[in-house]
CSV table of N, CA and C in Angstrom, one decimal:
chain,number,residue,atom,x,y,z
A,579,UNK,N,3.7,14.3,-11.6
A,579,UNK,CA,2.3,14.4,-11.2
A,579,UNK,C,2.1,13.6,-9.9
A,580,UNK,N,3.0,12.4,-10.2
A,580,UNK,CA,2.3,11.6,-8.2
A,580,UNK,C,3.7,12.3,-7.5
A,581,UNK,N,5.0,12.7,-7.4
A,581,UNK,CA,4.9,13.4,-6.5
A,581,UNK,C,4.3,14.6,-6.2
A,582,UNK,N,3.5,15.3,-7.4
A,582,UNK,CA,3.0,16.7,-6.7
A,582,UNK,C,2.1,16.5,-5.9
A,583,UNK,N,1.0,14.5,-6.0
A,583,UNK,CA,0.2,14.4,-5.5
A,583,UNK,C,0.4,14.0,-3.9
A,584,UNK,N,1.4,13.4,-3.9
A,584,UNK,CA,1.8,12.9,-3.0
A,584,UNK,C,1.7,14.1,-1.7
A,585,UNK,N,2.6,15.3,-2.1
A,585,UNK,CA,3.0,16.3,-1.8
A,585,UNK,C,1.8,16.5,-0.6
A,586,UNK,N,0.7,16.8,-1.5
A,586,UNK,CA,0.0,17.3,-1.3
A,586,UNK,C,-1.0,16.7,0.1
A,587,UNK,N,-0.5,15.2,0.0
A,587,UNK,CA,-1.4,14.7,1.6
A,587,UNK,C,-0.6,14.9,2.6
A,588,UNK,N,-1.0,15.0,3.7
A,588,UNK,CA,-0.6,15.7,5.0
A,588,UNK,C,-0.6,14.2,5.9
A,589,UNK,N,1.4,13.9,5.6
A,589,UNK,CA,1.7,12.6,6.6
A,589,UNK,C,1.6,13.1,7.9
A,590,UNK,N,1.2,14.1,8.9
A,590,UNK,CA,1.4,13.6,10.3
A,590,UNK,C,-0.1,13.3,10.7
A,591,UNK,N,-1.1,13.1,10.3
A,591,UNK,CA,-2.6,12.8,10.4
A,591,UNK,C,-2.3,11.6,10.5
A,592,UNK,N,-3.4,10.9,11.1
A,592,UNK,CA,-3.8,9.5,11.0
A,592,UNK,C,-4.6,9.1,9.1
A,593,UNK,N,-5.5,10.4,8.7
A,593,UNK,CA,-6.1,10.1,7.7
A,593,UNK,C,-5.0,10.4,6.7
A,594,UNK,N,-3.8,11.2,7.0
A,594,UNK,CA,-2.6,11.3,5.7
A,594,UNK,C,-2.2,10.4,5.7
A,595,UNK,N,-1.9,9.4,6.7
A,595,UNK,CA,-1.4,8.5,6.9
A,595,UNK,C,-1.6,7.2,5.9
A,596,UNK,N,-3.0,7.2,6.0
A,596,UNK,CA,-4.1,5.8,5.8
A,596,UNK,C,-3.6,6.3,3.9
A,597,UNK,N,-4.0,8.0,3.4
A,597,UNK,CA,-4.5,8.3,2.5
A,597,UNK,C,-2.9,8.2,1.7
A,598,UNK,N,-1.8,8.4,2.3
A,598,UNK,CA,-0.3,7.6,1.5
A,598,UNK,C,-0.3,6.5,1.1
A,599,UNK,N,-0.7,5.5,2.2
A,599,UNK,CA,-0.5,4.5,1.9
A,599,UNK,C,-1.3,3.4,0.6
A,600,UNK,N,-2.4,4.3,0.7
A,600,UNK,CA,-3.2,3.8,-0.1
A,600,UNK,C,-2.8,4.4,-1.8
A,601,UNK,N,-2.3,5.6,-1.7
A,601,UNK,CA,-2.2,6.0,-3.1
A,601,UNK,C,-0.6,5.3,-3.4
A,602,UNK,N,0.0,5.1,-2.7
A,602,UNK,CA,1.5,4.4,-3.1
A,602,UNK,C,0.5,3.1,-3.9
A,603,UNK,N,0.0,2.2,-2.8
A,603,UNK,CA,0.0,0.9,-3.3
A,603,UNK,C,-1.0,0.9,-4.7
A,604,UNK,N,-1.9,2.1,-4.8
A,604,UNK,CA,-2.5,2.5,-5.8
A,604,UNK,C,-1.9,2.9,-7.2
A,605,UNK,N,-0.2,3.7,-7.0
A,605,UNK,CA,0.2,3.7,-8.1
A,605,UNK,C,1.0,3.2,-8.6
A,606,UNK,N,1.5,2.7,-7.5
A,606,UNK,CA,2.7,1.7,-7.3
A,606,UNK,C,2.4,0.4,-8.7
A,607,UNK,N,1.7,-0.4,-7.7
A,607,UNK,CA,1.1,-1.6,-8.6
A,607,UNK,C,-0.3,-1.7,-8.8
A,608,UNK,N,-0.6,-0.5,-9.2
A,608,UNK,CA,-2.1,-0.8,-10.1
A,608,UNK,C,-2.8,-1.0,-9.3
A,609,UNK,N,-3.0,-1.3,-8.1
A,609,UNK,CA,-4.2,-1.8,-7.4
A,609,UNK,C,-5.6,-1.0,-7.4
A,610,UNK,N,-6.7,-1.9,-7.0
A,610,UNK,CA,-7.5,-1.2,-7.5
A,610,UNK,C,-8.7,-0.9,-5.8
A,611,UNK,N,-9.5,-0.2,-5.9
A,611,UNK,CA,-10.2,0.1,-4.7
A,611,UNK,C,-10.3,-1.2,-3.9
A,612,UNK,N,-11.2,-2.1,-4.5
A,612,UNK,CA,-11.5,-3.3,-4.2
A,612,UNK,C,-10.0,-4.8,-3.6
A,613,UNK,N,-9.5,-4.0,-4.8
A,613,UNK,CA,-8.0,-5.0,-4.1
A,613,UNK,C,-7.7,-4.4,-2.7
A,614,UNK,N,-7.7,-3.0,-2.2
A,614,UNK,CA,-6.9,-2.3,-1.3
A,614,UNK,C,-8.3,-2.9,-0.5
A,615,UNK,N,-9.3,-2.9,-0.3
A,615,UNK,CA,-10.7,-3.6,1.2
A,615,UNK,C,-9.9,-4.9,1.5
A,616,UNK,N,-9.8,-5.4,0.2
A,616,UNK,CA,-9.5,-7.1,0.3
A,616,UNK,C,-8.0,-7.4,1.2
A,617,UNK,N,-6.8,-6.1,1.4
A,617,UNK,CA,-5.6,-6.2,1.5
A,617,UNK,C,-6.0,-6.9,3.3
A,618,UNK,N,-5.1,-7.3,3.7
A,618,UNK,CA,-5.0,-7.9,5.0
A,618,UNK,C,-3.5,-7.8,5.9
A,619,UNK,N,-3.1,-7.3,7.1
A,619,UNK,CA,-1.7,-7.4,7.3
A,619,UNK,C,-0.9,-9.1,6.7
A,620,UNK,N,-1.8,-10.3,6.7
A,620,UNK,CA,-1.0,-11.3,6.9
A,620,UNK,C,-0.8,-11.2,5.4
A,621,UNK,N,-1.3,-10.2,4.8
A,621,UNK,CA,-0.7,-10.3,3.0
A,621,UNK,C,0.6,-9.5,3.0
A,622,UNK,N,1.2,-9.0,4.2
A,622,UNK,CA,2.0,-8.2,3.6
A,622,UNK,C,3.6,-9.2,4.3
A,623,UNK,N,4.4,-9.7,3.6
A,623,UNK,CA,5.5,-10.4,4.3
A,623,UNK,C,6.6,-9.4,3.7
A,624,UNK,N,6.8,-9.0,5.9
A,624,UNK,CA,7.4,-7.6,5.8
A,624,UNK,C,9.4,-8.2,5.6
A,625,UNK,N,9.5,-9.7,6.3
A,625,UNK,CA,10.8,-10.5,6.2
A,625,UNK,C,11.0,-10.4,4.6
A,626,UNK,N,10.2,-11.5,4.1
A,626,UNK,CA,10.3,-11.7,2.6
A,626,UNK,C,10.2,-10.3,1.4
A,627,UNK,N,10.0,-9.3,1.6
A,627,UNK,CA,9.8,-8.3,1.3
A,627,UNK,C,8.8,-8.2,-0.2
A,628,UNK,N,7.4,-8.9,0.4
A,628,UNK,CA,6.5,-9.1,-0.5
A,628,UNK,C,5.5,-9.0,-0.3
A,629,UNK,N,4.6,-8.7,-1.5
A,629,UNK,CA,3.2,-8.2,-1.2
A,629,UNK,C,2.3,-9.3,-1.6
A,630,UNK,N,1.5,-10.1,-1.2
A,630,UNK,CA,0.5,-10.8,-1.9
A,630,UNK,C,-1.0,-9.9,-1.8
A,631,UNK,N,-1.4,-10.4,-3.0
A,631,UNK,CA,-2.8,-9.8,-3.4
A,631,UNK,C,-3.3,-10.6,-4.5
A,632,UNK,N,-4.8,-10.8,-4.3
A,632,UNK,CA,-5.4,-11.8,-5.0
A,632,UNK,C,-6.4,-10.3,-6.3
A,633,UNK,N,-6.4,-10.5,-7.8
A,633,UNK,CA,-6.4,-9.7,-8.8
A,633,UNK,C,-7.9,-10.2,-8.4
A,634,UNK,N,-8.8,-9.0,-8.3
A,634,UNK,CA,-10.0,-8.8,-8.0
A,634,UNK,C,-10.9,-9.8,-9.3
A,635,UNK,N,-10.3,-9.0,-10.8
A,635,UNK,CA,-11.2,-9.5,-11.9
A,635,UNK,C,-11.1,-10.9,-12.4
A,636,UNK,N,-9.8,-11.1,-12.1
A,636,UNK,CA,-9.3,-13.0,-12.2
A,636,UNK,C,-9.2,-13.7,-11.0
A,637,UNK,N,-9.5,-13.4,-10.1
A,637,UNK,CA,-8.8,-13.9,-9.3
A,637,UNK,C,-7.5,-15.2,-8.7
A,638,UNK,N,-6.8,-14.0,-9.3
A,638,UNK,CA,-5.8,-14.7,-9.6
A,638,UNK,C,-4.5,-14.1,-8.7
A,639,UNK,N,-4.1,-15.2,-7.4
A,639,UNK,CA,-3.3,-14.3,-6.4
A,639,UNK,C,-2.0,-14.2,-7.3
A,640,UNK,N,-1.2,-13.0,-6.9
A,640,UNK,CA,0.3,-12.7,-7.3
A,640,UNK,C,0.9,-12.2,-6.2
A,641,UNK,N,2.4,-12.5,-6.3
A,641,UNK,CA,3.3,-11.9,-5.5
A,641,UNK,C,3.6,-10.7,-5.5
A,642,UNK,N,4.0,-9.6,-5.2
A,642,UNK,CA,5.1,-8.2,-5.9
A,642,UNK,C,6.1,-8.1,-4.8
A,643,UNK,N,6.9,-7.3,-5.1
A,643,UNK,CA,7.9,-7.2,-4.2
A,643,UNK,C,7.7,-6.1,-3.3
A,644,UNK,N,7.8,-6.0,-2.1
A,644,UNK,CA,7.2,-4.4,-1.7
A,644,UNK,C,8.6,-4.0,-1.4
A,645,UNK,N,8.1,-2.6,-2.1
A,645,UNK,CA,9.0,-1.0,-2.5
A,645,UNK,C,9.1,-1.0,-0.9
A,646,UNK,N,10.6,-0.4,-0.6
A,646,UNK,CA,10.9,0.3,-0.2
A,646,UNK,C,9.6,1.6,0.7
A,647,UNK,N,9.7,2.6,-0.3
A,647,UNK,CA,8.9,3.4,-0.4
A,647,UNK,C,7.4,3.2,0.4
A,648,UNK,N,6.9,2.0,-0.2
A,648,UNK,CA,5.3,1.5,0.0
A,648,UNK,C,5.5,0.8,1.2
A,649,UNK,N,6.3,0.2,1.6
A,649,UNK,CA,6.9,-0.7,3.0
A,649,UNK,C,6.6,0.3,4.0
A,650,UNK,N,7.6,1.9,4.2
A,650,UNK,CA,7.5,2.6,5.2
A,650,UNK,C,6.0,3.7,5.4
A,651,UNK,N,5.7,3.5,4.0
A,651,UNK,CA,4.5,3.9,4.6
A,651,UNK,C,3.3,3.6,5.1
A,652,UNK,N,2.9,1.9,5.0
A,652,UNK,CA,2.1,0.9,5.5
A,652,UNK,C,2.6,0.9,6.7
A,653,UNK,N,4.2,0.9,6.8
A,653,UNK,CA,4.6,0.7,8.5
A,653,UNK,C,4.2,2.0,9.3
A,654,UNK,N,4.3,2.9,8.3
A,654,UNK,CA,3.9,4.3,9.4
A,654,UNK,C,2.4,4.0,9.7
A,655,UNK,N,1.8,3.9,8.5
A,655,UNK,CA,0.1,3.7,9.1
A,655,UNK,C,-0.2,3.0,10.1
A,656,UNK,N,0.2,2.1,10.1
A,656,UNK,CA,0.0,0.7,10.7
A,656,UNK,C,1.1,1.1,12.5
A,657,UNK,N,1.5,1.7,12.6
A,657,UNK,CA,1.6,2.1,13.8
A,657,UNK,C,1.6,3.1,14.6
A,658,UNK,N,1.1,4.3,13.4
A,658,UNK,CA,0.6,5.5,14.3
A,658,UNK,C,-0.8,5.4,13.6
């Protein structure tokens, strides 16, 4: 089902672009609407290959590791 969803957004847009990235990090690790406003580039350490994000309902920051996957598509947004 997420790749048929995946499928289905149109990566050469700027809004396919935005709308990948957001549903990777969405199914990836759970995140939630409010976590994705709160996300910030200086959360994402692209060396260390890690995600920081503070859990909206606890706030309570965690590490993750960023995917592969979820990496190139934040890099695609983030520069086209």
């Amino acid at each position: 089902m997420i790749k048929k969803l995946l499928r289905a957004i149109e990566p050469t847009t700027p809004i396919g672009r935005r709308d990948r990235a957001q549903f990777l990090l969405m199914s990836a690790y759970g995140l939630g609407a409010a976590e994705l406003l709160q996300l910030r580039l200086e959360d994402i350490d692209w060396r260390g290959r890690r995600l920081h994000i503070v859990r909206r309902k606890t706030k309570t920051p965690i590490a993750l590791p960023l995917l592969p996957e979820v990496a190139r598509a934040l890099a695609n947004y983030i520069r086209q």
